[in-house]
Coordinates of C-alpha atoms in Angstrom, one line a residue:
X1 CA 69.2 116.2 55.8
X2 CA 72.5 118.1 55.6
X3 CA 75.0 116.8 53.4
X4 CA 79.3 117.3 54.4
X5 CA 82.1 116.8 51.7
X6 CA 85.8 116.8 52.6
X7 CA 88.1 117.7 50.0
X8 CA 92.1 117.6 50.6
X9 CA 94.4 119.3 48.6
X10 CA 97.1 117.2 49.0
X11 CA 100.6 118.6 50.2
X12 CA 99.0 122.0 50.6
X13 CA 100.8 123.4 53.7
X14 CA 101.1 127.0 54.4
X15 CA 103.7 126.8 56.7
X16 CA 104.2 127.9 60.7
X17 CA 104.0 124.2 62.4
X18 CA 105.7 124.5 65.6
X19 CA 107.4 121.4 65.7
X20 CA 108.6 121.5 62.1
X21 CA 112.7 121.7 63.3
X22 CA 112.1 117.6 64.2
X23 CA 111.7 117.1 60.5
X24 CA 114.2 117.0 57.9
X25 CA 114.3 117.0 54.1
X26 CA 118.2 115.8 52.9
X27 CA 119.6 116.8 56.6
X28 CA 118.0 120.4 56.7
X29 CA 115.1 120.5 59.3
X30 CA 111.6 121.9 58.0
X31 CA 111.4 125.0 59.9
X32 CA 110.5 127.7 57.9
X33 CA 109.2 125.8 54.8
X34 CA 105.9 127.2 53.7
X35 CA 104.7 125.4 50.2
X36 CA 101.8 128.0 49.4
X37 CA 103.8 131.3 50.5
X38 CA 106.9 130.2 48.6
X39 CA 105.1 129.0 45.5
X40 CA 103.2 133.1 45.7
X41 CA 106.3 134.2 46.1
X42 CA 107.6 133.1 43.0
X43 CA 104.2 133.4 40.4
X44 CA 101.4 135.9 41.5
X45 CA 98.5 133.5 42.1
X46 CA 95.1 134.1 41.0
X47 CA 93.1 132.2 43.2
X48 CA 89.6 133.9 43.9
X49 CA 87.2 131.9 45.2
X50 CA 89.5 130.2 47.9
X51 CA 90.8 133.1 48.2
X52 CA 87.4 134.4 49.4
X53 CA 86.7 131.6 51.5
X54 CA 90.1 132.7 53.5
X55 CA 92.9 131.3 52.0
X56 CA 95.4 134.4 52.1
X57 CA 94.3 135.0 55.9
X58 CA 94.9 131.0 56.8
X59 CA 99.1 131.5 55.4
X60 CA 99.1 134.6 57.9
X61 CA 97.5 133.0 60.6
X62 CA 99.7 129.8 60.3
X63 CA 103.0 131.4 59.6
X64 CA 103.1 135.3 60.0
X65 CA 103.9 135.0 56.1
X66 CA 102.0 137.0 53.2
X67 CA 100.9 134.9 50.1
X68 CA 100.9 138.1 47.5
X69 CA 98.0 138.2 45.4
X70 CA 96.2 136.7 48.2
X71 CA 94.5 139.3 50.3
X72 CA 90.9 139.2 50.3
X73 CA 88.6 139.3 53.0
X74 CA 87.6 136.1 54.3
X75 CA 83.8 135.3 53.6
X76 CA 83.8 131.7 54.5
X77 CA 84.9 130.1 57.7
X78 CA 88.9 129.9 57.7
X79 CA 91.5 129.0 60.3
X80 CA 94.6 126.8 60.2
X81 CA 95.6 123.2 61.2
X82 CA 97.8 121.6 63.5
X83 CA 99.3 118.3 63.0
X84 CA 100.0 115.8 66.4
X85 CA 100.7 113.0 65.0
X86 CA 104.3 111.8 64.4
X87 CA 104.5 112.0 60.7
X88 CA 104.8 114.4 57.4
X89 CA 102.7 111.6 55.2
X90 CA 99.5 110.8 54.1
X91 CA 97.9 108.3 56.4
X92 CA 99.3 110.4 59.3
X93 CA 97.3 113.2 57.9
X94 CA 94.4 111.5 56.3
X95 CA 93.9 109.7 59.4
X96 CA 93.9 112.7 62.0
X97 CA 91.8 114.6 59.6
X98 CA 89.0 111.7 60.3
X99 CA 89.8 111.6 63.8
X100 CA 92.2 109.2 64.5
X101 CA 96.0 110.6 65.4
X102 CA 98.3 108.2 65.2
X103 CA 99.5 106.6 68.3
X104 CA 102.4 104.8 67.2
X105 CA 105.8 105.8 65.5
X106 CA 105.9 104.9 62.1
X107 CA 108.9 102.9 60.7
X108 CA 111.3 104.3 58.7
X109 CA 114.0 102.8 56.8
X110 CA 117.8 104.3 56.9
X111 CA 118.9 106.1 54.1
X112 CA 121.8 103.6 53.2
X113 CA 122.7 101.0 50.9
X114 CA 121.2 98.4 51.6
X115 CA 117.9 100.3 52.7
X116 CA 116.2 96.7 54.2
X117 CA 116.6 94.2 55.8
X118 CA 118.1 90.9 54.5
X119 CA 114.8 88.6 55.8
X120 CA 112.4 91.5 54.2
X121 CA 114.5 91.2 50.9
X122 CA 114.2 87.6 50.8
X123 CA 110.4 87.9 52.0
X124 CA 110.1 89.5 49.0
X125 CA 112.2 87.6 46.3
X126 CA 109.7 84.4 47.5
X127 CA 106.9 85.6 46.8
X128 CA 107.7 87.7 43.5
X129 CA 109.8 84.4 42.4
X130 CA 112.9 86.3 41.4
X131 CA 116.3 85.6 42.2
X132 CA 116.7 88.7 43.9
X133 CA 115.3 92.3 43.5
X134 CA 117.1 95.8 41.9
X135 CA 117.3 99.2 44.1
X136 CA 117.0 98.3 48.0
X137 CA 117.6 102.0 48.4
X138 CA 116.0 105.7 48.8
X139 CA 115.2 107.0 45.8
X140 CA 112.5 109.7 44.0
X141 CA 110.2 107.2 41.7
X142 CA 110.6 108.8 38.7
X143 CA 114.5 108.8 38.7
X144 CA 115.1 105.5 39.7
X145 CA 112.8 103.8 36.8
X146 CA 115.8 105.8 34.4
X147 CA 118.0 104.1 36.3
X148 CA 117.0 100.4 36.7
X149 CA 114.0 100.0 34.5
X150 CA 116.2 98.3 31.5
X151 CA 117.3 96.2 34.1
X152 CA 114.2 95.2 35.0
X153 CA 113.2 94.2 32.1
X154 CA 116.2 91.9 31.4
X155 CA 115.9 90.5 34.7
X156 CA 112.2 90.7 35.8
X157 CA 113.6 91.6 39.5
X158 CA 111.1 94.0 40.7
X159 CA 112.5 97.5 41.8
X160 CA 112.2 98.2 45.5
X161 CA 113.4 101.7 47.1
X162 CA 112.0 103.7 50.0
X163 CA 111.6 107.9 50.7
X164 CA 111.8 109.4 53.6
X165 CA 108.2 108.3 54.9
X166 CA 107.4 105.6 56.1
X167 CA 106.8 103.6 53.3
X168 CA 107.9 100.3 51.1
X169 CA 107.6 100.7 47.1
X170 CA 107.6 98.5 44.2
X171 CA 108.0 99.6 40.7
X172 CA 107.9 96.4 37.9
X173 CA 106.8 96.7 34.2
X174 CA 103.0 96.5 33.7
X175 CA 103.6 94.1 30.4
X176 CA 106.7 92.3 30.9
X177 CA 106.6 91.7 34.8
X178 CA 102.4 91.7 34.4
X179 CA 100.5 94.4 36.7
X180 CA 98.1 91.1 38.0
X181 CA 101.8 89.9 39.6
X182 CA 102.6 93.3 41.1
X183 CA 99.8 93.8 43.4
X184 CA 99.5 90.4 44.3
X185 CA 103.5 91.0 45.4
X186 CA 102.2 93.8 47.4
X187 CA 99.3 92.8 48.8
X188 CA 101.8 89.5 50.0
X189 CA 104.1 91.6 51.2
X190 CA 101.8 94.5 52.8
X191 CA 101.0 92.6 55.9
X192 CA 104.9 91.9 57.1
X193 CA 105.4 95.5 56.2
X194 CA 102.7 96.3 58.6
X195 CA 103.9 94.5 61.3
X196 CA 106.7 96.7 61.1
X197 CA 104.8 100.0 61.5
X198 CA 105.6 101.1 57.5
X199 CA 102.5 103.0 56.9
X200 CA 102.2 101.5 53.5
X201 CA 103.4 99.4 50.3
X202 CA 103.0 101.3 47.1
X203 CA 102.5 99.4 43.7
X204 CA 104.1 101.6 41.1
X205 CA 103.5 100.1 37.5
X206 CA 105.1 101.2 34.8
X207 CA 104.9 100.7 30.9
X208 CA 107.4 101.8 28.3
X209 CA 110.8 101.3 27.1
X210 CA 114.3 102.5 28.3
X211 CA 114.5 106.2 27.7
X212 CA 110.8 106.7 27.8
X213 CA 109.3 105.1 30.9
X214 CA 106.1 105.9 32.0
X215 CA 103.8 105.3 35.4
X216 CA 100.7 104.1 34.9
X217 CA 97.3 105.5 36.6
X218 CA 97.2 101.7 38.5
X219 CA 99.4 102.8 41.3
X220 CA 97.9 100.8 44.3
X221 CA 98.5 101.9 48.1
X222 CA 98.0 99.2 50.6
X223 CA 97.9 101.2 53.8
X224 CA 97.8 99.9 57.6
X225 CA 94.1 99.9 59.0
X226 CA 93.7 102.9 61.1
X227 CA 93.5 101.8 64.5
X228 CA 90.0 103.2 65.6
X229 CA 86.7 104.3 64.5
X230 CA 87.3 107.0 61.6
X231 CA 84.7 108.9 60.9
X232 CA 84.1 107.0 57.2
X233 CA 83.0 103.8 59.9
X234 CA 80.5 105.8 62.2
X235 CA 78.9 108.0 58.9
X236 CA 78.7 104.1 57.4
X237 CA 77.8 102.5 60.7
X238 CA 74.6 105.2 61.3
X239 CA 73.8 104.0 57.4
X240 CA 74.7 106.7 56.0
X241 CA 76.7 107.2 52.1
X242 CA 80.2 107.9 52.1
X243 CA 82.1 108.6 48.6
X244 CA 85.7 108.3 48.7
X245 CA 87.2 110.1 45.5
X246 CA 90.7 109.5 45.0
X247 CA 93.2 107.9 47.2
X248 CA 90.6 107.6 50.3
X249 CA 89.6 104.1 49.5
X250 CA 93.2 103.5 49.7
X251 CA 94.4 105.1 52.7
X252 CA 91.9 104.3 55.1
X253 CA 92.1 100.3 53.7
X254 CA 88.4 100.6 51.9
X255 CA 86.9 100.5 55.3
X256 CA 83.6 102.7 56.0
X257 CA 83.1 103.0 52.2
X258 CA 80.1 102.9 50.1
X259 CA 81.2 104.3 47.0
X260 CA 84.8 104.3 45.4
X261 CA 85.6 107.3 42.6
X262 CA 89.2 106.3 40.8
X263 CA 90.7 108.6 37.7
X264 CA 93.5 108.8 36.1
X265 CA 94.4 112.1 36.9
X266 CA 92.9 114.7 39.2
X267 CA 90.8 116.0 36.2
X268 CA 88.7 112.8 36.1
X269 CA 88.6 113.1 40.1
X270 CA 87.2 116.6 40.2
X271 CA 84.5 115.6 37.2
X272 CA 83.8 113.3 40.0
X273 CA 83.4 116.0 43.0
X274 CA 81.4 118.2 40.7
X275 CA 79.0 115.3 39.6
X276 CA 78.3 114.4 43.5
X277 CA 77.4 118.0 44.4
X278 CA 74.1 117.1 42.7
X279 CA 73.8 113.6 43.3
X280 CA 75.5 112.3 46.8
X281 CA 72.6 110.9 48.7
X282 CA 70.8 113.8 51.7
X283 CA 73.0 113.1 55.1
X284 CA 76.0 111.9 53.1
X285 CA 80.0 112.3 53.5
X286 CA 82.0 112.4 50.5
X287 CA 85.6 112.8 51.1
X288 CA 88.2 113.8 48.1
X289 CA 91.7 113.8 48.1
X290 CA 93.5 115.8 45.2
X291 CA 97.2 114.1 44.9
X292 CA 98.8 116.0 42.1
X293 CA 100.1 118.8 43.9
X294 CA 102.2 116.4 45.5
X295 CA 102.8 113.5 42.7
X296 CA 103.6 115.7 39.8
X297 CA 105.1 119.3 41.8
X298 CA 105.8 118.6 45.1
X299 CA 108.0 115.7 44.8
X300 CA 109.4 116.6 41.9
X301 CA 110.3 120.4 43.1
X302 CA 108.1 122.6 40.7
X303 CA 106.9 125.5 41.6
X304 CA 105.8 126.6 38.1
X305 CA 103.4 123.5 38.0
X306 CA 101.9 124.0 41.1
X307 CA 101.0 127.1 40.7
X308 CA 99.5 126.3 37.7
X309 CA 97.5 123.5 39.4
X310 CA 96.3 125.9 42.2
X311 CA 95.1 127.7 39.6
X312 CA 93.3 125.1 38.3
X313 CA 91.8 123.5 41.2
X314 CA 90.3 127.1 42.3
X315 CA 88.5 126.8 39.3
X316 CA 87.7 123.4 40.3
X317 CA 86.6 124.5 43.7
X318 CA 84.4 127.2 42.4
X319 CA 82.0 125.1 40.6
X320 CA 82.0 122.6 43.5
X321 CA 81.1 124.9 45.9
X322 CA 78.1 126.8 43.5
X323 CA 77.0 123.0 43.6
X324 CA 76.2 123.3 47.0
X325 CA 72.6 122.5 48.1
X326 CA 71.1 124.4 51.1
X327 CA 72.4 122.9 54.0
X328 CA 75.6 121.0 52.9
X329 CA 79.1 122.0 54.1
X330 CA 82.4 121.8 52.1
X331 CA 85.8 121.7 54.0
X332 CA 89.0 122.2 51.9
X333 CA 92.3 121.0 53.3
X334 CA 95.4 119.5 53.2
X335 CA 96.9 116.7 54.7
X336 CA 100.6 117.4 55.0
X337 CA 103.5 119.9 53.1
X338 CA 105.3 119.7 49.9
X339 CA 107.1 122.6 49.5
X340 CA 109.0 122.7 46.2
X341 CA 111.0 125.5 46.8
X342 CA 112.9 123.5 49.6
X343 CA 115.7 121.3 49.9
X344 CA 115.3 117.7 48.9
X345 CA 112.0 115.7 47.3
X346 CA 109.9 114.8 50.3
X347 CA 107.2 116.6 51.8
X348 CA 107.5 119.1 54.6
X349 CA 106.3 119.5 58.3
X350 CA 103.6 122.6 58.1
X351 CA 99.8 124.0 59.8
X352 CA 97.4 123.3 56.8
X353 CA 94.6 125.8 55.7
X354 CA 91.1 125.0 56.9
X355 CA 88.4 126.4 54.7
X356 CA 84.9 126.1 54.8
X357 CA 81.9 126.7 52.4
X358 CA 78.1 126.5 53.4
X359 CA 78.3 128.0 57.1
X360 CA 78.2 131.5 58.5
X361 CA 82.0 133.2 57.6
X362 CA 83.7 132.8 61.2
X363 CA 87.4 132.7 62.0
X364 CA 88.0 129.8 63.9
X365 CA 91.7 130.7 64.6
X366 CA 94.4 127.8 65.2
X367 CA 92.5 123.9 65.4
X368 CA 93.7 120.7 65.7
X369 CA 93.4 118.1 62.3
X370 CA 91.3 116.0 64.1
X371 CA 88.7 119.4 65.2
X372 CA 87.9 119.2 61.3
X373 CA 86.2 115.4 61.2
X374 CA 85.3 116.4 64.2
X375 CA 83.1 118.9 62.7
X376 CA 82.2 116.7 59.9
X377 CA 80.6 114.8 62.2
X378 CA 78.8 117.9 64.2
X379 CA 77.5 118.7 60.5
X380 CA 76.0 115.6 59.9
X381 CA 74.5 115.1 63.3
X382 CA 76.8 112.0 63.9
X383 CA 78.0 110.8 67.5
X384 CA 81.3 112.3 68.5
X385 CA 84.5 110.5 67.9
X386 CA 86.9 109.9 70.3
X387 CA 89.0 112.8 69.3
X388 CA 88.4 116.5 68.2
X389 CA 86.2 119.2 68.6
X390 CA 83.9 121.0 66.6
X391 CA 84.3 124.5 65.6
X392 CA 80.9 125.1 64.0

């Protein structure tokens, strides 16, 4: 029985969406950002075996653009995604991917100070037991814990600041505010945030003193429950094994989930991937997302890094795919844009690349993000969901 495993490289746009000019990063709308293209503009990638499967031909199909260094000739089945959903973040993405767009507009919180509301402030100072809490503003992650995390520690307010997605995070001190205390402050507060349509609330635990803070691999995402039937439920609903490495178990709210594969870096996660190429169950999904191309060099505008980590995960993708049993297929994608060449710290509107190991090489030309789970499901011989279409 065939085996399907979904990989997402997370952030890994390659430019050309046609409705990027609705998105903006610090005022500047997304149109022409292009994370792959920009980032082998800048260091000459050597990327051969995605390369093969049709990497270089996905940026020129997406955006017109050339990714130098990347020029073979596709010999795996390559096209390029389009986003419909109303959103540049993760669950939007993740979601779509496994058939479900999004139907609603997610909730974003204005880029002023105060960012929130007074009641969702207060909401929040019950149940963390503080007299009040520090930040209330946008802010990148790592900057802000430089900021207020000696603070923090003298006051045990947790930190609270937004980005320009739709989400709600909380930084606190893993030791002094206790890491038991910040996700049960999230998971409290998760469920007003979600009446609100923010996507998700984001435990960010931190350890260290001020001057050398440090985040912690126990970042927790508690994430809205996707709305319908993704294709994690049927795959688990037909009794079949699904392996979510990564964020997965996170995103889509540990629903449809057999197996859950955690790391503290994307290192542990590919040992992971590798290890289920000769072990994941005949007839099962496994479905990987990769988030340090946007955690450690998307967000925090490094080219040089994410090269390097392109680099890297080609590597990674080589020995996954010569893991490949007759019959299994192997999708790499991406979820979203994070170009960090451009303007501001939050990810960027873009078509994604859509490459496929395991079937006959075919160019399947432009698809929709839903056409992939879509095919997924085709793979495994899985009813339809209610959105997408195959392309095998």
């Amino acid at each position: 029985m065939p085996r399907a495993f979904l990989i997402v490289m997370d952030s890994v746009g390659i430019g050309g969406a046609p409705d990027a000019d609705r998105f903006f990063n610090d005022g500047r709308p997304d149109t022409g950002a292009n994370t792959l293209a920009h980032i082998a503009a800048r260091h000459q990638l050597h990327m051969p075996h995605l390369d093969r499967l049709g990497l270089g031909a996905a940026v020129r199909l997406a955006s017109g653009q050339t990714a130098p260094a990347l020029t073979a000739t596709p010999q795996g089945l390559w096209g390029a995604a389009t986003e419909v959903s109303s959103g540049k973040d993760t669950p939007s993405g993740h979601w779509e991917l496994a058939c479900v767009p999004v139907p609603w507009e997610w909730h974003y919180f204005p880029d002023r100070t105060p960012a929130f509301p007074p009641e969702l402030t207060q909401r929040v100072c019950d149940l963390a037991r503080t007299e009040g809490i520090l930040g209330n503003i946008h802010a990148s992650g790592t900057v802000i814990l430089d900021q207020l995390g000696a603070e923090h520690l003298r006051t045990l307010w947790p930190i609270c600041y937004t980005s320009a997605d739709s989400v709600f995070q909380i930084a606190a001190h893993e030791e002094a505010f206790g890491l038991d205390r910040l996700l049960a402050l999230c998971e409290g507060i998760a469920p007003v945030l979600h009446a609100m349509k923010v996507g998700r609330v984001i435990a960010r635990p931190f350890t260290g003193t001020p001057g050398a803070f440090t985040r912690t691999p126990n970042r927790r995402d508690y994430a809205i429950a996707p709305p319908e039937p993704t294709i994690l439920d049927i795959a688990a609903k037909a009794g079949r094994e699904t392996n979510a490495i990564g964020k997965i178990g996170d995103i889509f709210s540990h629903r449809g989930i057999t197996r859950l594969y955690k790391g503290a870096s994307d290192a542990d996660l590919a040992e992971h991937l590798v290890q289920l190429t000769a072990t994941a169950a005949e007839g099962s999904l496994t479905f990987a997302n990769f988030v340090e191309f946007d955690s450690l060099y998307g967000h925090r505008r490094d080219p040089a890094g994410y090269a390097r980590h392109l680099e890297w995960f080609d590597g990674i993708a080589g020995r996954a795919t010569a893991g490949l049993q007759p019959g299994d297929l192997m999708i790499f994608t991406a979820d979203h844009g994070n170009d960090p060449t451009w303007t501001g710290t939050d990810h960027t509107r873009e078509r994604v690349p859509v490459l496929a190991a395991g079937t006959a090489p075919k160019a399947i030309g432009q698809v929709g993000f839903s056409d992939v789970g879509a095919s997924i499901l085709d793979h495994l011989g899985l009813p339809p969901a209610g959105h997408g279409n195959s392309f095998l």
